[in-house]
Amino acid sequence: MAAEVVSGPVGSGVDVNPTGNPTQIAMAYLQDEKTDANVTNLNLGELDITTDEFILDEVDNHIQANLEDDLVKEALKTGVDLRQYSKQVETELQKIEQASIKDYIKESQNIALLHNQITACDSILERMEGMLSGFQSDLSSISSEIQTLQQQSVSMNVRLKNRQAVRCHLSQLVDELVVPGAMISTILDSPVTEQEFLEQLHELNSKINFAKELSFRETLACSDIQDIVDRLKVKAVTKIREFILQKIYSFRKPMTNYQIPQNTLLKYRFFYQFLLANERTVAKEIRDEYVDTMSKIYYSYFKSYSSRLLKVQYEEVADKDDLMGVEDTAKKGFFSKPSLKSRNTIFTLGQRGAILSPAELEGPILVPHTAQRGDSRYPYETLFRSQHYALLDNGCREFLFLSDFFMVIGNSALDLFNSIMGKTLSMFLKSMSTYVSDCYDSIAIFLCIHIILRFRAITAKRNIPALDKYWEAVLELLWPRFELILEMNIQSIRNTDPQKLGVLDTRPHYITRRYAEFSSAIVSINQTFPNERTNALLGQLQAEVENFVLKMAAEFPSRRDQLIFLINNYDMMLSVLMERAADDSKEVESFQQLLLARTQEFIEEILSPPFGGMIAFVKEAEALVEKGQLDRLKNEEARITQLVRGFSSTWKQSVESMSQDVMRSFTNFKNGTSIIQGALTQLIQYYHGFHKILNQPTFRSLAVRSELINLHHLMVEVKKHKPNF
């Protein structure tokens, strides 16, 4: 704050009244100046250098200090008298004092004005200080209020969130508890097939579940709606039960396509889910009714269908006497040309294998009355395929329906499926067991096996395990029967007596033809799903057939006829096998080796009569050449001459006769042509060897060498005799 007095010049000690006039203020300042001068003189007067008490050291210090003054240094330097100089200084000080007084008096008005302004500023600053102190106090109060408001805001925010959370739960609780009038009217009055009924049923199910949950928590509000919810549930269960049972009963109507009501039930699968969750007794009633109804429907349908299918089967079927080794006369006309159109034979596959193609395997099933009207007949495997494809199709659809509508999976689904289809499957197995036990058509049985293998693959691809056990049961019936029939055929060939098979003939035997047709059929079918047991039985059958062919060949008196018989049979079996089996199959390779060996032997056999002398000489001479003993034949000139001239004169006729004989002996012209070509090639090789021997030094001097036919000319001539077919 501003002071109450204004101090004078420094060191004056005189207080001036701030309210005085300017002249008084100036005189006060002048008085202060005089006082300062007197003090100075007093101090100098007190410095008495003659005083005994004066301490010399202090004097020295004063002198030294004054000597350091610039004015003193200047005075001493110029040699001025100090007394005179002191007076001069004093005079100057007085002048300055007077001048200062005048200046103070001159500026007295400004000084007084400045003093008043300072005083006014002090007053203003004092008021401002008071105001700021008030502001500071107010701000402190406002800060505490803001902090209080902040605390209140946080508290209110927490209360708001809590109330909102409570409101959310209460709102949901109220929504779940309230049963709207629309739900009541829809459940009571609307048909179950309407979409609105289904939607309200979903809502009712949610409220029932919510009420159960609240009852566990002992919520008092639950008792307010429990009665109306229960009554709505009873009404909904009643309407749903009537609807589903009506659909199930519609299955029982004759000529009904039960798949249509099944699809309708799938649209309303939630009905059963609602019953299962809220009224298990009714759900079990519906499930049992469905199982009973569908079990009877499937059983009746498949029993009727199977019996009608058997009416379009071939009337003539194989029996126990229709075995591979049974002589043709034992059952006259069975293996002859069928009298009925498209009649199947026992050992020939023909078009029967087409049943395994994807187009026919999954083609439409047979319609028995249509086939009867057209007087059509089919082999057993075709009926088997149609019957089991119908089973596969219906079984897969039924399993999917059960899994979807009744909401069952795993073993529960399989058990439910078996409770419906079990009676039908048992009927199938019983009927099949009866038929198979008296069946001797091995190709039909084998085709049925592969039909089942392919159907099993289809159900696996569709991920339907319902029929897996049935497929296994069918295979357990069919495999042993097929193996038994195959073993019976093997035994029949083993027991065959060649002398009881009629007149000997070098053409392919009907038993080997049966084997060839049968083996090629089994091998071609078995390629898709190979079975080692089947391959082993086919190996046994092949060994018995090879032994049979050798036994039959032994009945011919000449080796030539024996070879013709063997080659004809091997060639026929190989040709039939190669039509269906792979070129690298064991059967094909085996008969190729046998045919090649017997063909080479036959070539030697037919070359021997016309050219045997030359061939024997060549072989004998080549053996001696290897031993280095060719000179032992130097005396055989007559023999050599006879051989050269005999060949030159008769080879054309011999070749022509041999070609005709070969073509007459072999039923397969292609095979006969191949044998003639092989024989002519072998003949040229022998004659080339004959040339080489006569070119040896031992025989170069023989004159008959000039009569040898030129080898190139012989090859050209021989080509003319090769038959073209």
XYZ file of C-alpha atoms in Angstrom:
725
model
C 0.000 0.000 0.000
C 1.168 3.659 -0.494
C 3.128 5.274 2.380
C 1.657 8.167 4.336
C 4.861 10.408 4.037
C 7.358 11.051 1.289
C 11.014 10.908 2.332
C 13.394 13.715 1.430
C 16.798 13.396 -0.173
C 18.872 10.494 1.002
C 20.217 11.017 4.516
C 18.008 14.038 5.306
C 15.867 12.456 8.031
C 13.306 15.332 7.593
C 9.644 14.476 6.989
C 7.700 16.767 4.648
C 3.984 17.154 5.027
C 2.416 15.828 1.767
C -0.320 18.403 2.042
C 2.106 21.436 2.074
C 2.574 23.883 -0.763
C 5.325 23.447 -3.356
C 7.557 26.182 -1.820
C 7.570 24.497 1.563
C 8.437 21.181 -0.031
C 11.393 22.717 -1.904
C 12.700 24.465 1.233
C 12.616 21.184 3.030
C 14.863 19.591 0.415
C 17.293 22.566 0.613
C 17.464 22.235 4.387
C 18.502 18.643 3.905
C 21.355 19.668 1.639
C 22.722 22.108 4.230
C 22.576 19.509 6.897
C 24.674 17.161 4.742
C 27.346 19.886 4.290
C 27.556 20.578 8.013
C 27.918 16.906 8.717
C 30.797 16.784 6.294
C 32.517 19.716 7.961
C 31.941 18.208 11.353
C 33.610 15.012 10.312
C 36.630 16.856 8.974
C 36.826 18.954 12.119
C 36.803 15.926 14.310
C 39.808 14.510 12.517
C 42.475 16.009 14.852
C 45.842 14.785 13.815
C 47.539 16.203 16.904
C 45.587 14.100 19.298
C 47.742 11.731 21.213
C 45.134 9.037 21.144
C 45.204 8.891 17.378
C 46.414 5.599 16.137
C 49.006 5.887 13.424
C 47.842 2.860 11.587
C 44.373 4.271 11.056
C 45.836 7.532 9.867
C 47.883 5.682 7.352
C 44.805 3.918 6.133
C 42.890 7.240 5.707
C 45.769 8.822 3.899
C 46.159 5.864 1.663
C 42.446 5.842 0.874
C 42.413 9.600 0.052
C 45.487 9.262 -2.110
C 43.603 6.789 -4.233
C 40.961 9.431 -5.053
C 41.225 10.774 -8.595
C 40.812 14.437 -7.567
C 43.512 14.082 -4.919
C 45.804 12.459 -7.447
C 45.163 15.322 -9.872
C 45.756 17.982 -7.173
C 48.993 16.417 -6.022
C 50.134 16.030 -9.535
C 49.572 19.722 -10.351
C 50.899 20.886 -6.988
C 47.708 22.699 -5.911
C 47.347 23.989 -2.396
C 44.968 21.736 -0.609
C 43.453 24.458 1.566
C 42.813 26.597 -1.360
C 41.472 23.696 -3.283
C 39.138 22.795 -0.389
C 37.673 26.279 -0.328
C 37.185 26.159 -4.063
C 35.335 22.905 -3.738
C 33.138 24.266 -1.028
C 32.316 27.326 -3.112
C 31.324 25.076 -6.017
C 29.171 22.970 -3.777
C 27.291 26.044 -2.567
C 26.694 27.095 -6.142
C 25.411 23.724 -6.989
C 23.219 23.742 -3.920
C 21.678 27.017 -4.924
C 21.103 25.767 -8.414
C 19.470 22.610 -7.070
C 17.194 24.675 -4.836
C 16.090 26.676 -7.792
C 15.475 23.501 -9.774
C 13.450 22.012 -6.952
C 11.413 25.205 -6.639
C 10.908 25.313 -10.385
C 9.645 21.696 -10.477
C 7.661 21.967 -7.229
C 4.332 21.882 -9.094
C 5.257 18.699 -11.005
C 6.590 17.068 -7.892
C 3.400 17.851 -6.011
C 1.330 16.541 -8.965
C 3.420 13.342 -9.077
C 2.938 12.936 -5.351
C -0.831 13.286 -5.690
C -0.889 10.811 -8.604
C 1.110 8.275 -6.659
C -1.256 8.705 -3.753
C -4.247 8.175 -6.058
C -2.601 5.073 -7.563
C -2.014 3.681 -4.121
C -5.711 4.141 -3.367
C -6.733 2.426 -6.644
C -4.316 -0.429 -6.084
C -5.671 -0.852 -2.592
C -9.228 -1.134 -3.950
C -8.053 -3.593 -6.634
C -6.335 -5.637 -3.989
C -9.623 -5.804 -2.120
C -11.491 -6.812 -5.259
C -8.939 -9.539 -6.134
C -9.105 -10.876 -2.611
C -12.886 -11.090 -3.056
C -12.453 -12.821 -6.413
C -10.037 -15.303 -4.853
C -12.538 -16.085 -2.151
C -15.339 -16.462 -4.703
C -13.196 -18.787 -6.867
C -12.427 -20.984 -3.900
C -16.148 -21.254 -3.236
C -16.904 -21.997 -6.917
C -14.223 -24.786 -7.053
C -15.734 -26.545 -4.092
C -19.177 -26.243 -5.679
C -17.878 -27.705 -8.976
C -16.317 -30.639 -7.133
C -19.594 -31.199 -5.345
C -21.480 -31.080 -8.656
C -19.027 -33.555 -10.216
C -19.549 -35.998 -7.389
C -23.295 -35.620 -7.734
C -23.025 -36.197 -11.528
C -21.034 -39.418 -11.083
C -23.500 -40.641 -8.514
C -26.450 -39.791 -10.793
C -24.759 -41.543 -13.757
C -24.309 -44.744 -11.738
C -27.927 -44.603 -10.622
C -29.011 -44.052 -14.245
C -27.053 -47.076 -15.509
C -28.416 -49.227 -12.728
C -31.943 -48.128 -13.516
C -31.414 -48.761 -17.233
C -30.048 -52.261 -16.526
C -32.975 -52.989 -14.265
C -35.346 -51.593 -16.870
C -33.816 -53.827 -19.587
C -34.189 -56.953 -17.481
C -37.607 -56.004 -16.304
C -38.683 -55.135 -19.842
C -37.455 -58.510 -21.120
C -39.083 -60.250 -18.199
C -42.370 -58.476 -18.821
C -42.194 -59.168 -22.584
C -41.555 -62.839 -21.931
C -44.267 -63.047 -19.342
C -46.966 -61.214 -21.214
C -49.138 -63.447 -23.389
C -50.474 -61.230 -26.196
C -54.006 -61.609 -27.440
C -52.766 -62.317 -30.982
C -51.003 -65.439 -29.738
C -54.075 -66.662 -27.942
C -56.376 -66.147 -30.899
C -53.907 -67.690 -33.367
C -53.245 -70.793 -31.282
C -56.949 -71.303 -30.637
C -58.438 -70.483 -34.019
C -55.859 -70.617 -36.835
C -55.157 -73.841 -38.787
C -51.792 -75.397 -38.016
C -50.704 -75.113 -41.656
C -50.707 -71.312 -41.597
C -47.397 -69.545 -41.216
C -48.798 -67.336 -38.460
C -49.619 -70.389 -36.357
C -46.061 -71.670 -36.743
C -44.637 -68.293 -35.722
C -46.887 -68.029 -32.667
C -46.010 -71.627 -31.770
C -42.349 -70.633 -31.686
C -43.260 -67.738 -29.384
C -45.349 -69.982 -27.161
C -42.496 -72.465 -26.914
C -40.175 -69.643 -25.826
C -42.652 -68.507 -23.151
C -43.065 -72.066 -21.874
C -39.302 -72.475 -21.566
C -39.034 -69.056 -19.895
C -41.771 -69.900 -17.450
C -39.959 -73.137 -16.550
C -36.767 -71.192 -15.962
C -38.566 -68.657 -13.738
C -40.254 -71.419 -11.778
C -36.852 -72.808 -10.872
C -35.906 -69.343 -9.574
C -39.209 -69.147 -7.645
C -40.250 -65.949 -9.425
C -43.668 -64.885 -8.161
C -44.701 -63.342 -11.486
C -44.515 -66.794 -13.091
C -47.696 -67.888 -11.350
C -49.643 -65.089 -13.061
C -49.194 -66.570 -16.543
C -48.694 -70.266 -15.796
C -52.349 -71.148 -16.176
C -52.907 -69.491 -19.552
C -49.595 -70.821 -20.911
C -50.536 -74.355 -19.881
C -53.923 -74.106 -21.536
C -52.374 -72.757 -24.752
C -49.841 -75.596 -24.688
C -52.601 -78.204 -24.338
C -54.505 -76.657 -27.235
C -51.410 -76.499 -29.445
C -50.455 -80.102 -28.631
C -53.976 -81.288 -29.473
C -54.050 -79.522 -32.838
C -50.530 -80.670 -33.753
C -51.282 -84.265 -32.784
C -54.391 -84.330 -34.948
C -52.517 -82.821 -37.897
C -49.547 -85.214 -37.792
C -51.680 -88.311 -37.214
C -53.874 -87.295 -40.125
C -50.813 -87.109 -42.353
C -49.568 -90.480 -41.130
C -52.971 -92.097 -41.711
C -52.946 -90.706 -45.249
C -49.951 -92.978 -45.964
C -52.250 -95.972 -45.624
C -54.505 -95.090 -48.526
C -53.981 -97.358 -51.553
C -51.852 -95.982 -54.380
C -50.674 -93.103 -52.183
C -47.288 -91.580 -52.884
C -46.169 -91.349 -49.272
C -43.272 -89.065 -50.185
C -45.698 -86.151 -50.651
C -47.052 -86.180 -47.050
C -43.507 -86.815 -45.837
C -42.380 -83.618 -47.530
C -45.322 -81.826 -45.926
C -44.278 -83.088 -42.504
C -40.737 -81.865 -43.088
C -42.099 -78.351 -43.620
C -43.567 -78.559 -40.109
C -40.750 -80.424 -38.391
C -40.960 -77.926 -35.521
C -44.295 -79.482 -34.541
C -42.570 -82.669 -33.432
C -39.824 -80.675 -31.742
C -42.530 -78.803 -29.788
C -44.178 -82.074 -28.772
C -40.875 -83.629 -27.773
C -40.060 -80.658 -25.561
C -43.481 -80.206 -23.975
C -45.464 -83.441 -24.267
C -43.231 -86.509 -24.624
C -46.157 -88.908 -24.328
C -47.797 -87.502 -27.441
C -44.429 -87.365 -29.222
C -43.879 -91.061 -28.492
C -47.411 -91.856 -29.672
C -46.761 -90.105 -32.993
C -43.379 -91.749 -33.409
C -44.762 -95.224 -32.680
C -47.678 -94.638 -35.049
C -45.319 -93.544 -37.796
C -43.017 -96.532 -37.261
C -45.914 -98.979 -37.324
C -47.495 -97.414 -40.411
C -44.310 -97.118 -42.474
C -43.102 -100.575 -41.481
C -46.312 -102.117 -42.834
C -46.241 -99.942 -45.961
C -42.663 -100.837 -46.867
C -43.175 -104.496 -46.127
C -46.337 -104.672 -48.195
C -44.854 -102.686 -51.080
C -41.606 -104.630 -51.368
C -43.257 -107.995 -50.851
C -45.698 -107.284 -53.659
C -43.007 -105.792 -55.877
C -40.619 -108.725 -55.360
C -43.285 -111.329 -56.115
C -44.314 -109.512 -59.291
C -40.690 -109.179 -60.397
C -40.195 -112.950 -60.234
C -43.002 -113.342 -62.774
C -40.904 -111.659 -65.469
C -37.799 -113.797 -64.857
C -36.613 -116.258 -67.515
C -38.516 -119.486 -67.196
C -35.492 -121.620 -68.022
C -32.806 -121.259 -65.391
C -29.707 -123.248 -64.632
C -29.903 -126.282 -62.368
C -27.377 -128.597 -60.765
C -26.693 -130.392 -64.067
C -25.735 -127.183 -65.862
C -22.029 -127.389 -65.119
C -19.047 -126.605 -67.270
C -17.792 -130.161 -67.516
C -21.127 -131.804 -68.305
C -21.220 -133.299 -71.795
C -23.437 -131.609 -74.331
C -25.658 -134.629 -74.737
C -26.465 -134.799 -71.038
C -28.931 -131.960 -71.388
C -29.820 -131.769 -75.003
C -30.370 -128.375 -76.413
C -29.506 -126.367 -73.253
C -26.345 -124.888 -74.723
C -27.726 -124.750 -78.213
C -29.131 -121.577 -79.672
C -31.868 -120.287 -77.365
C -35.363 -120.604 -78.611
C -36.548 -117.501 -76.770
C -35.539 -114.031 -77.852
C -32.838 -112.464 -75.644
C -32.590 -115.617 -73.555
C -29.531 -115.698 -71.351
C -26.998 -118.540 -71.334
C -25.220 -119.986 -68.366
C -21.564 -119.323 -69.166
C -21.763 -116.384 -71.578
C -21.847 -112.831 -70.266
C -23.130 -111.202 -73.474
C -24.973 -108.013 -72.628
C -25.563 -109.026 -69.037
C -22.505 -107.067 -67.904
C -24.161 -103.810 -68.976
C -26.187 -104.003 -65.765
C -23.076 -102.682 -63.937
C -22.762 -99.544 -66.078
C -23.741 -96.332 -64.237
C -26.603 -95.683 -66.657
C -28.291 -99.030 -65.968
C -27.134 -99.460 -62.386
C -28.965 -96.293 -61.306
C -31.596 -96.401 -64.046
C -35.352 -96.547 -63.479
C -36.611 -99.673 -61.771
C -38.599 -102.263 -63.689
C -42.378 -101.979 -63.740
C -43.556 -105.630 -63.593
C -47.011 -105.201 -65.131
C -45.522 -103.228 -68.031
C -42.970 -105.997 -68.632
C -45.705 -108.661 -68.458
C -47.820 -106.743 -70.918
C -44.885 -106.672 -73.345
C -44.061 -110.334 -72.679
C -40.519 -109.312 -71.650
C -38.289 -111.601 -69.617
C -35.171 -110.744 -67.663
C -32.277 -112.565 -65.978
C -32.181 -112.723 -62.214
C -29.507 -110.022 -61.816
C -31.737 -107.479 -63.596
C -34.585 -108.196 -61.190
C -32.112 -108.132 -58.295
C -30.798 -104.727 -59.413
C -34.277 -103.246 -59.752
C -35.372 -104.595 -56.375
C -32.318 -103.360 -54.513
C -32.165 -100.014 -56.235
C -35.737 -99.424 -55.082
C -34.593 -100.427 -51.587
C -31.563 -98.124 -51.779
C -33.599 -95.169 -52.997
C -36.373 -95.577 -50.436
C -33.973 -96.471 -47.637
C -31.803 -93.389 -48.164
C -34.829 -91.106 -48.341
C -36.383 -92.671 -45.247
C -33.181 -92.401 -43.229
C -32.825 -88.714 -44.106
C -36.480 -88.090 -43.216
C -36.109 -89.818 -39.844
C -32.925 -87.928 -39.019
C -34.521 -84.612 -39.960
C -38.077 -84.913 -38.651
C -37.484 -86.979 -35.518
C -34.135 -85.279 -34.797
C -32.124 -88.448 -34.248
C -28.483 -89.116 -35.063
C -25.977 -91.943 -34.775
C -27.177 -95.201 -33.269
C -30.564 -93.694 -32.400
C -31.192 -92.978 -36.084
C -30.067 -96.489 -37.048
C -32.321 -98.067 -34.424
C -35.315 -96.050 -35.600
C -34.561 -96.956 -39.231
C -34.280 -100.649 -38.389
C -37.558 -100.554 -36.496
C -39.206 -99.403 -39.741
C -37.225 -101.321 -42.380
C -36.171 -104.340 -40.336
C -39.140 -106.494 -41.299
C -38.684 -105.667 -44.981
C -34.946 -106.380 -44.892
C -35.549 -109.705 -43.160
C -38.060 -110.626 -45.845
C -35.482 -109.741 -48.531
C -32.802 -111.880 -46.903
C -35.148 -114.827 -46.437
C -36.367 -114.680 -50.022
C -32.846 -114.329 -51.329
C -31.575 -117.190 -49.208
C -34.288 -119.433 -50.637
C -33.468 -118.463 -54.213
C -29.691 -118.583 -53.845
C -29.735 -122.021 -52.252
C -31.131 -123.445 -55.497
C -29.300 -121.172 -57.948
C -26.566 -122.541 -60.227
C -26.118 -119.453 -62.415
C -22.682 -118.340 -61.218
C -22.579 -115.281 -63.494
C -25.910 -114.075 -62.104
C -24.642 -114.536 -58.551
C -21.380 -112.738 -59.353
C -23.223 -109.845 -60.997
C -25.447 -109.575 -57.925
C -22.343 -109.424 -55.735
C -20.942 -106.532 -57.768
C -24.305 -104.776 -57.821
C -24.253 -104.839 -54.012
C -20.635 -103.627 -53.930
C -21.554 -100.660 -56.116
C -24.727 -99.883 -54.144
C -22.686 -99.964 -50.959
C -20.288 -97.448 -52.488
C -23.243 -95.216 -53.438
C -24.660 -95.194 -49.898
C -21.192 -94.494 -48.504
C -20.852 -91.556 -50.902
C -24.246 -90.264 -49.753
C -23.129 -90.749 -46.136
C -26.085 -93.036 -45.388
C -25.002 -95.853 -43.016
C -28.503 -97.283 -42.603
C -28.091 -100.183 -45.067
C -24.471 -101.110 -44.329
C -25.348 -104.163 -42.255
C -27.850 -105.316 -44.857
C -25.247 -105.109 -47.644
C -22.897 -107.211 -45.545
C -25.614 -109.784 -44.892
C -26.386 -110.067 -48.626
C -22.706 -110.505 -49.474
C -22.434 -113.205 -46.813
C -25.205 -115.057 -48.670
C -23.853 -114.559 -52.177
C -20.099 -115.102 -51.826
C -20.274 -118.658 -50.421
C -22.813 -119.648 -53.081
C -20.685 -118.252 -55.885
C -17.617 -120.052 -54.579
C -19.628 -123.285 -54.248
C -20.866 -123.096 -57.854
C -17.342 -122.314 -59.061
C -15.955 -125.296 -57.145
C -18.707 -127.501 -58.617
C -17.658 -126.425 -62.118
C -14.009 -127.105 -61.288
C -14.927 -130.557 -60.016
C -17.063 -131.245 -63.097
C -14.111 -130.530 -65.398
C -11.811 -132.595 -63.214
C -14.198 -135.559 -63.448
C -14.755 -135.298 -67.196
C -14.082 -138.512 -69.162
C -12.878 -137.614 -72.702
C -14.179 -140.925 -74.077
C -17.747 -139.982 -73.112
C -17.709 -136.665 -74.935
C -18.643 -137.997 -78.362
C -16.695 -137.955 -81.637
C -13.210 -136.468 -81.564
C -12.809 -133.213 -83.458
C -9.803 -130.907 -83.810
C -12.024 -127.837 -83.616
C -12.384 -125.960 -80.281
C -14.232 -128.052 -77.739
C -17.487 -126.780 -76.295
C -16.161 -127.228 -72.744
C -13.188 -124.972 -73.440
C -15.553 -122.481 -75.058
C -17.687 -122.549 -71.948
C -14.600 -121.933 -69.859
C -13.388 -119.109 -72.106
C -16.745 -117.335 -72.008
C -17.125 -117.855 -68.283
C -13.560 -116.896 -67.374
C -13.622 -113.744 -69.514
C -16.943 -112.780 -67.908
C -15.677 -113.229 -64.351
C -12.311 -111.558 -65.050
C -13.925 -108.526 -66.704
C -16.430 -108.100 -63.862
C -13.805 -108.688 -61.176
C -11.498 -105.926 -62.460
C -13.464 -103.143 -60.750
C -13.596 -104.731 -57.278
C -10.819 -107.366 -57.288
C -11.266 -110.340 -54.983
C -8.352 -112.631 -54.207
C -10.564 -115.615 -53.425
C -12.157 -115.286 -56.860
C -8.751 -115.043 -58.526
C -7.608 -118.187 -56.706
C -10.695 -120.146 -57.813
C -10.244 -118.928 -61.396
C -6.645 -120.161 -61.213
C -7.845 -123.602 -60.145
C -10.431 -123.606 -62.923
C -7.810 -122.646 -65.496
C -5.478 -125.423 -64.350
C -8.274 -127.986 -64.655
C -9.187 -126.714 -68.135
C -5.555 -126.940 -69.261
C -5.424 -130.516 -67.967
C -8.702 -131.267 -69.715
C -7.375 -129.927 -73.041
C -4.270 -132.082 -72.702
C -6.402 -135.151 -71.884
C -8.575 -134.498 -74.919
C -5.554 -133.981 -77.159
C -4.121 -137.288 -75.995
C -7.138 -139.014 -77.525
C -5.906 -138.142 -81.048
C -3.586 -140.762 -82.574
C -1.236 -138.353 -84.401
C 0.839 -135.613 -82.887
C -0.203 -133.318 -85.701
C -3.895 -133.648 -84.803
C -3.051 -133.232 -81.155
C -1.281 -129.949 -81.888
C -4.111 -128.728 -84.104
C -6.583 -129.453 -81.310
C -4.411 -127.698 -78.719
C -3.782 -124.648 -80.908
C -7.446 -124.314 -81.854
C -8.522 -124.459 -78.226
C -5.777 -122.173 -76.912
C -6.450 -119.666 -79.685
C -10.187 -119.698 -79.083
C -9.785 -119.227 -75.316
C -7.238 -116.457 -75.826
C -9.461 -114.633 -78.336
C -12.482 -114.735 -76.043
C -10.452 -113.619 -73.023
C -8.863 -110.711 -74.865
C -12.286 -109.371 -75.833
C -13.120 -108.626 -72.189
C -10.091 -109.127 -69.959
C -7.066 -106.850 -69.811
C -4.095 -107.801 -71.979
C -1.875 -108.129 -68.923
C -4.188 -110.462 -66.991
C -2.744 -113.755 -65.773
C -5.137 -115.801 -67.889
C -4.219 -113.985 -71.125
C -0.486 -114.249 -70.503
C -0.737 -117.933 -69.650
C -2.636 -118.888 -72.825
C -0.371 -116.697 -74.964
C 2.637 -118.692 -73.777
C 0.873 -122.036 -74.342
C -0.282 -120.992 -77.815
C 3.170 -119.787 -78.816
C 4.844 -123.024 -77.690
C 2.332 -125.290 -79.453
C 2.367 -123.147 -82.606
C 6.148 -123.415 -82.872
C 5.939 -127.154 -82.393
C 3.239 -127.430 -85.077
C 5.333 -125.443 -87.553
C 8.133 -127.937 -87.114
C 5.580 -130.726 -87.531
C 4.169 -129.483 -90.869
C 7.614 -128.642 -92.280
C 8.909 -132.112 -91.531
C 7.149 -134.197 -94.291
C 8.156 -132.125 -97.344
C 11.394 -130.646 -96.026
C 12.389 -132.983 -93.222
C 15.553 -134.247 -94.990
C 16.942 -130.769 -95.488
C 15.974 -129.708 -91.955
C 17.663 -132.788 -90.455
C 20.799 -132.164 -92.536
C 20.947 -128.490 -91.485
C 20.555 -129.321 -87.805
C 23.168 -132.111 -88.046
C 25.624 -129.907 -89.964
C 25.184 -126.944 -87.613
C 25.922 -129.189 -84.661
C 29.113 -130.478 -86.358
C 30.161 -126.911 -87.275
C 29.939 -125.944 -83.626
C 32.170 -128.909 -82.771
C 34.531 -128.272 -85.739
C 33.795 -131.716 -87.239
C 32.083 -130.737 -90.497
C 34.573 -132.870 -92.475
C 32.634 -135.938 -91.350
C 29.979 -134.977 -93.961
C 32.385 -134.600 -96.915
C 31.314 -137.979 -98.230
C 27.591 -137.003 -98.201
C 27.662 -135.557 -101.736
C 24.891 -137.857 -102.986
C 22.665 -136.904 -100.077
C 23.294 -133.203 -100.584
C 22.626 -133.470 -104.319
C 19.343 -135.218 -103.627
C 18.331 -132.556 -101.097
C 19.169 -129.629 -103.412
C 17.393 -131.057 -106.434
C 14.467 -132.351 -104.421
C 13.845 -128.945 -102.818
C 14.138 -127.110 -106.135
C 11.621 -129.372 -107.822
C 8.991 -129.755 -105.090
C 9.080 -126.718 -102.783
C 6.322 -124.795 -104.582
C 3.886 -127.699 -104.547
C 4.804 -128.479 -100.950
C 4.249 -124.913 -99.802
C 0.902 -124.712 -101.582
C -0.243 -128.019 -100.141
C 0.937 -127.023 -96.669
C -0.940 -123.707 -96.837
C -4.179 -125.362 -97.848
C -3.814 -127.997 -95.186
C -3.209 -125.376 -92.489
C -6.193 -123.286 -93.505
C -8.417 -126.345 -93.376
C -7.127 -127.369 -89.983
C -7.763 -124.143 -88.052
C -11.130 -122.557 -87.481
C -9.622 -119.117 -86.918
C -8.418 -117.918 -90.324
C -6.314 -115.241 -88.701
C -4.575 -117.844 -86.602
C -4.110 -120.102 -89.665
C -2.574 -117.205 -91.595
C -0.214 -116.496 -88.726
C 0.844 -120.163 -88.643
C 1.497 -120.250 -92.425
C 3.558 -117.079 -92.195
C 5.521 -118.561 -89.318
C 6.059 -121.795 -91.244
C 7.289 -120.001 -94.387
C 9.574 -117.790 -92.314
C 10.984 -120.881 -90.613
C 11.439 -122.571 -94.005
C 13.450 -119.621 -95.327
C 15.611 -119.675 -92.203
C 16.323 -123.394 -92.717
C 17.137 -122.864 -96.396
C 19.379 -119.934 -95.472
C 21.165 -122.231 -93.062
C 21.449 -124.813 -95.852
C 23.130 -122.144 -98.027
C 25.584 -121.235 -95.285
C 26.584 -124.870 -94.759
C 27.191 -125.450 -98.491
C 29.360 -122.311 -98.539
C 31.721 -123.956 -96.058
C 35.142 -124.991 -97.510
C 34.173 -128.630 -97.174
C 31.383 -128.311 -99.769
C 32.582 -125.513 -102.048
C 33.779 -127.956 -104.661
C 30.336 -129.547 -105.070
C 28.909 -128.968 -108.537
C 25.336 -129.139 -107.243
C 25.790 -125.800 -105.459
C 25.012 -124.087 -108.722
C 21.501 -125.566 -108.603
C 20.655 -123.852 -105.294
C 17.780 -121.406 -105.506
C 18.759 -117.805 -104.892
C 17.679 -116.898 -101.378
C 16.221 -113.530 -102.392
C 14.335 -115.141 -105.253
C 12.996 -117.750 -102.840
C 11.748 -115.028 -100.474
C 9.955 -113.274 -103.309
C 8.322 -116.488 -104.438
C 7.348 -117.474 -100.904
C 5.547 -114.161 -100.366
C 3.231 -115.066 -103.236
C 2.005 -118.066 -101.256
C 1.123 -116.112 -98.136
C -2.676 -116.088 -97.804
C -4.440 -112.787 -97.220
C -7.525 -112.675 -95.013
